[in-house]
mmCIF file of N, CA and C in Angstrom:
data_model
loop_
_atom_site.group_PDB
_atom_site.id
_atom_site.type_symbol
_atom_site.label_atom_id
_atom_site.label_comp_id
_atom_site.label_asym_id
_atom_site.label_seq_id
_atom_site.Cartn_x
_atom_site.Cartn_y
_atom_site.Cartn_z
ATOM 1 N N UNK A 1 0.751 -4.394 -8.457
ATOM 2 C CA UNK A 1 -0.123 -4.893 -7.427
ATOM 3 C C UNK A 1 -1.322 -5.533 -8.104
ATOM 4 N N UNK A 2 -1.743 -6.276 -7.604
ATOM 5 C CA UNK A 2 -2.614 -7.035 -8.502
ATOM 6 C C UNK A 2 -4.143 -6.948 -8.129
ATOM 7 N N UNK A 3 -4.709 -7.151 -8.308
ATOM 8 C CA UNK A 3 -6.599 -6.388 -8.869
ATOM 9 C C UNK A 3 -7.204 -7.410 -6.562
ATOM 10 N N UNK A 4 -6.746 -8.479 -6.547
ATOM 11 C CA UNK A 4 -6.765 -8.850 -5.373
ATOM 12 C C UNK A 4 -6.626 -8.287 -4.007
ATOM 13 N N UNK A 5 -5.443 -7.858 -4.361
ATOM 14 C CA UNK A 5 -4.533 -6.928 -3.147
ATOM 15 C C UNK A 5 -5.174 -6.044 -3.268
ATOM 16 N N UNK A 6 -4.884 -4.567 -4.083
ATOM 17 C CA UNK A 6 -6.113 -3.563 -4.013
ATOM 18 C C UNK A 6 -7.543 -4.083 -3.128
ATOM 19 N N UNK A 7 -8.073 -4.632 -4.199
ATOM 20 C CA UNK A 7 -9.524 -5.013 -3.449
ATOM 21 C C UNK A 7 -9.383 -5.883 -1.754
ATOM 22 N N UNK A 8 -8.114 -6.503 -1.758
ATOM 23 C CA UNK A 8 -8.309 -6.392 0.263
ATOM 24 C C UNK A 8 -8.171 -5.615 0.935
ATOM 25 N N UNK A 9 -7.193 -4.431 0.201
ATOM 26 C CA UNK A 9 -6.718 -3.092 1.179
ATOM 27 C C UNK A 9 -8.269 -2.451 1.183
ATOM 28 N N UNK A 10 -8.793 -2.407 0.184
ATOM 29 C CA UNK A 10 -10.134 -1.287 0.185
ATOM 30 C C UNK A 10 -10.918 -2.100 0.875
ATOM 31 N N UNK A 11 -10.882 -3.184 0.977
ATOM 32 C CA UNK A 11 -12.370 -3.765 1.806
ATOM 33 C C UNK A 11 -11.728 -3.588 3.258
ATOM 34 N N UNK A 12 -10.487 -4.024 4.036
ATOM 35 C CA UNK A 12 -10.448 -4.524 4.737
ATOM 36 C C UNK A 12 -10.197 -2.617 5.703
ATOM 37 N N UNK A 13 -9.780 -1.726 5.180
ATOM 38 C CA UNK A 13 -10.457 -0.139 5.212
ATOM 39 C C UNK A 13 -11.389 0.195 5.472
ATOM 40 N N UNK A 14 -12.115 -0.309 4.768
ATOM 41 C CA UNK A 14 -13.550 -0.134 4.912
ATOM 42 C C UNK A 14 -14.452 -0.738 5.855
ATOM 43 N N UNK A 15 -13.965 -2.242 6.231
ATOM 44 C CA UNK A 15 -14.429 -2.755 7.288
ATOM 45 C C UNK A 15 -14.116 -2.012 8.900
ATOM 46 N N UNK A 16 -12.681 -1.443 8.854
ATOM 47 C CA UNK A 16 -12.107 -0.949 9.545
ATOM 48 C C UNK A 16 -13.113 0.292 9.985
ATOM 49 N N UNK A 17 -13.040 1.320 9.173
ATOM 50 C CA UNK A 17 -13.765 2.302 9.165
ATOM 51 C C UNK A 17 -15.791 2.230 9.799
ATOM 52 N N UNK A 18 -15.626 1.559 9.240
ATOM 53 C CA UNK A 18 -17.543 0.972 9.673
ATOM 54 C C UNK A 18 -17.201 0.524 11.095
ATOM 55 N N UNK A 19 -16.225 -0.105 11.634
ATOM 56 C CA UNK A 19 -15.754 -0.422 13.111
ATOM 57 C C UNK A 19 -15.675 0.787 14.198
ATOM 58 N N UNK A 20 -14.634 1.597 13.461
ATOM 59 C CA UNK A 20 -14.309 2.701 14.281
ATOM 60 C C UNK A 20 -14.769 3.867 14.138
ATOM 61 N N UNK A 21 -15.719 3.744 12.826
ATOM 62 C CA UNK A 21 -16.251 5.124 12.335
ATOM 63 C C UNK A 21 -15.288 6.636 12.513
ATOM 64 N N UNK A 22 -14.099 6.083 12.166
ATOM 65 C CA UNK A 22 -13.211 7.088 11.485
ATOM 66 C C UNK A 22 -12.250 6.709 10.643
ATOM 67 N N UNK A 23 -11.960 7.213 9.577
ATOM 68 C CA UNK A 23 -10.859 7.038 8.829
ATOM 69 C C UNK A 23 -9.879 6.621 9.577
ATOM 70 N N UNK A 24 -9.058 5.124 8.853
ATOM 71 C CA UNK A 24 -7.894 4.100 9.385
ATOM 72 C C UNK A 24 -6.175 5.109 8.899
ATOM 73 N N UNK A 25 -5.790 3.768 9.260
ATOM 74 C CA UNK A 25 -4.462 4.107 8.931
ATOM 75 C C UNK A 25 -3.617 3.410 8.695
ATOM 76 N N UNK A 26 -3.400 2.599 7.154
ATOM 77 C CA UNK A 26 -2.829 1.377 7.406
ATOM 78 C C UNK A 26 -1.057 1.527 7.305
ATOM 79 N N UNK A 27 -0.385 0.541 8.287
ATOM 80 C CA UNK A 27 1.406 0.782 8.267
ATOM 81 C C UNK A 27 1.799 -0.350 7.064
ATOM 82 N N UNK A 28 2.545 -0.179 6.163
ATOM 83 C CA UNK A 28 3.203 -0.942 5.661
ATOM 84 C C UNK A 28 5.006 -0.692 6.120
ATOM 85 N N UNK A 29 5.098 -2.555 6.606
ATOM 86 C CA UNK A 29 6.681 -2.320 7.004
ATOM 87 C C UNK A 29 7.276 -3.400 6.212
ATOM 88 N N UNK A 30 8.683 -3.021 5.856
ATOM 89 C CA UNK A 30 9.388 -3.378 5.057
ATOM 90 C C UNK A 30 9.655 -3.252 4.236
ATOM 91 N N UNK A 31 8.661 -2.343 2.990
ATOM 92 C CA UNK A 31 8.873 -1.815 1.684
ATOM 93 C C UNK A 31 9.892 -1.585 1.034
ATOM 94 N N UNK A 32 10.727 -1.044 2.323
ATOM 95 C CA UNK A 32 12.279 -0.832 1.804
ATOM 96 C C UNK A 32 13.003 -2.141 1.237
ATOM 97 N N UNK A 33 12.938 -2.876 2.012
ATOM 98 C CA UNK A 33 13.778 -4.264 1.571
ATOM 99 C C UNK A 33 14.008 -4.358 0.241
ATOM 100 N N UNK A 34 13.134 -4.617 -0.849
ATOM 101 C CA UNK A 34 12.943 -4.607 -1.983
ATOM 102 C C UNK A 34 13.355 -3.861 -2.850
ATOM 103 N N UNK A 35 13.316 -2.419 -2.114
ATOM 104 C CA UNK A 35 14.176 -1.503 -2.875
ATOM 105 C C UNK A 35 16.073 -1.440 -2.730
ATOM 106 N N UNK A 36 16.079 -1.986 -1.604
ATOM 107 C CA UNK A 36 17.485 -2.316 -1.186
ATOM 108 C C UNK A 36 18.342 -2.824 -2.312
ATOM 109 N N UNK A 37 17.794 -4.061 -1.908
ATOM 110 C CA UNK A 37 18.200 -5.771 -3.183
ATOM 111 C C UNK A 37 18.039 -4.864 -4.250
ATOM 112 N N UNK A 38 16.898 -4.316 -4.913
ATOM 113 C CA UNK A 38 17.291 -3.621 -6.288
ATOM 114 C C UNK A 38 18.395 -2.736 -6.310
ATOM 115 N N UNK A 39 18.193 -2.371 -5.816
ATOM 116 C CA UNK A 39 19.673 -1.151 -5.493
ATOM 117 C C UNK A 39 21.159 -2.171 -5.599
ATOM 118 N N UNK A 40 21.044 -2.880 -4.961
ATOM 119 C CA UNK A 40 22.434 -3.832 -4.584
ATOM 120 C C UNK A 40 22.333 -4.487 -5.701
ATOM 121 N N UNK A 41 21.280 -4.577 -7.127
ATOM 122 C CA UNK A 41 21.271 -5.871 -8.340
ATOM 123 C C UNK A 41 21.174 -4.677 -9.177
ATOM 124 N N UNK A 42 21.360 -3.470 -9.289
ATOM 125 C CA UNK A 42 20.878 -2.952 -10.740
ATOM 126 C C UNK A 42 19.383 -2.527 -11.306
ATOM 127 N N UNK A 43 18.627 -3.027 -10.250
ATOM 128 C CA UNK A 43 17.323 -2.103 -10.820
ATOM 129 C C UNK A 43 16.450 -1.494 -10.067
ATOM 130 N N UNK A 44 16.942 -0.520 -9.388
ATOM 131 C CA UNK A 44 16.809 0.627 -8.278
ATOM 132 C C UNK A 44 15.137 1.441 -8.953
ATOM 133 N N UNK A 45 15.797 2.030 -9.908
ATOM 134 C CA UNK A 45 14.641 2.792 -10.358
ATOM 135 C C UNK A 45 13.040 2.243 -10.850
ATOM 136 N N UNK A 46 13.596 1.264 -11.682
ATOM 137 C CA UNK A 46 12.639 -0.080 -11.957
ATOM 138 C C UNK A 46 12.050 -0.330 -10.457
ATOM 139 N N UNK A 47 12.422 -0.507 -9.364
ATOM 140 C CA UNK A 47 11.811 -1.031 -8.816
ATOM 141 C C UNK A 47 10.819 -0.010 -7.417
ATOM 142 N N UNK A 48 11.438 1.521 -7.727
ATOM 143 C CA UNK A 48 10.778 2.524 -7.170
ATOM 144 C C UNK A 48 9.774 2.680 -7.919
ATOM 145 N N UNK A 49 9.592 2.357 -9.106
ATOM 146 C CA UNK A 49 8.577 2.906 -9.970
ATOM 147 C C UNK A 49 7.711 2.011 -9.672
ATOM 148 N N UNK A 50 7.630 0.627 -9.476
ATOM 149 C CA UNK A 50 6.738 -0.746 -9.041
ATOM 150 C C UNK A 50 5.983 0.252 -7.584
ATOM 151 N N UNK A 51 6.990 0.439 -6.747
ATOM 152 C CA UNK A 51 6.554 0.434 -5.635
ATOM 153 C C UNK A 51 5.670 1.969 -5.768
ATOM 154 N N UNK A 52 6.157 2.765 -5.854
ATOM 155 C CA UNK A 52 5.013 4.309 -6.404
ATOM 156 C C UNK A 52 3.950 3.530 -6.561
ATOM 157 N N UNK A 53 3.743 3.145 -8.037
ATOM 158 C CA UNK A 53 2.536 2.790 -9.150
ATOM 159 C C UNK A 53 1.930 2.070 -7.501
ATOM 160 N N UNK A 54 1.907 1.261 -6.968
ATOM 161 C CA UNK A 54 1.390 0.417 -6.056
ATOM 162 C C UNK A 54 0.924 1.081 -5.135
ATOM 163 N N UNK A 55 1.622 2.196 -4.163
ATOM 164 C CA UNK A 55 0.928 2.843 -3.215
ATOM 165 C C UNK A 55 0.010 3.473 -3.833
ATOM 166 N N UNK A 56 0.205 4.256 -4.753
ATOM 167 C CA UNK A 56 -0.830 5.232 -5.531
ATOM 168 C C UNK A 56 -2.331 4.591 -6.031
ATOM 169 N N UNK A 57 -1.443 3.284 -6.684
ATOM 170 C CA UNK A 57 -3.022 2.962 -7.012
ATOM 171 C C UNK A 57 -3.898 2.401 -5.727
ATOM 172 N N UNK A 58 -3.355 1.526 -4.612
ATOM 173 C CA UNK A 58 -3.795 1.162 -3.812
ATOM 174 C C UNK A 58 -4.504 2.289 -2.523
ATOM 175 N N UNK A 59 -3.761 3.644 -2.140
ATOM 176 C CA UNK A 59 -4.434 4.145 -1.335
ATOM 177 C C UNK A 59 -4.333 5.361 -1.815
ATOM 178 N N UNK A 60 -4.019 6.225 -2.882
ATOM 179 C CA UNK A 60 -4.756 7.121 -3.126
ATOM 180 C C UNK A 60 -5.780 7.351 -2.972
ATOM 181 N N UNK A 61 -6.978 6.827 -3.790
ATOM 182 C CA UNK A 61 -8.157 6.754 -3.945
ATOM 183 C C UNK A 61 -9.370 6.616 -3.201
ATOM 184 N N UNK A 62 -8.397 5.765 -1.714
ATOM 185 C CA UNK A 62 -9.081 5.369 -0.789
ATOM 186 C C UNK A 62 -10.207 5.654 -0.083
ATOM 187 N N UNK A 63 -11.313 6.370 0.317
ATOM 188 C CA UNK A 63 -11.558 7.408 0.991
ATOM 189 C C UNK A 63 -11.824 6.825 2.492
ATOM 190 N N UNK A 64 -11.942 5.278 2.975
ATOM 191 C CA UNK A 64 -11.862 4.997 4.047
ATOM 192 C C UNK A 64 -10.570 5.485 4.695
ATOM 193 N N UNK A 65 -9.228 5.624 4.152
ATOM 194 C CA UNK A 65 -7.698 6.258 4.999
ATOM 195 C C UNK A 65 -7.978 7.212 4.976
ATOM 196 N N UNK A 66 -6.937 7.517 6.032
ATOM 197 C CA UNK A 66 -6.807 8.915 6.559
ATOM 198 C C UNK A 66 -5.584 9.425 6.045
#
């Protein structure tokens, strides 16, 4: 995930949060797809490990989510 993305999820959280003055909740749909096609090409694990590293770094940390 790249230094961009992070920094829109955390701002756009945060904007969220200052709105509703409670911790958000953001949906990501489709994630699977990607893991599919890897699965169906040979790089299944390779590409769970992309997707981990990405949620983790992106909303772990978060403290605007809930």
């Amino acid at each position: 995930m790249s230094e961009e993305t992070k920094a829109f999820l955390y701002l756009i959280s945060k904007m969220m949060f200052a709105y509703y003055n409670k911790p958000v909740i953001i949906l990501i749909d489709e994630y699977d797809v990607p893991a599919s096609y890897a699965s169906d090409n040979g790089y299944y694990h390779e590409m769970i490990d992309v997707i981990r590293s990405m949620f983790s770094m992106a909303f772990k940390t978060n403290p605007y989510l809930k």
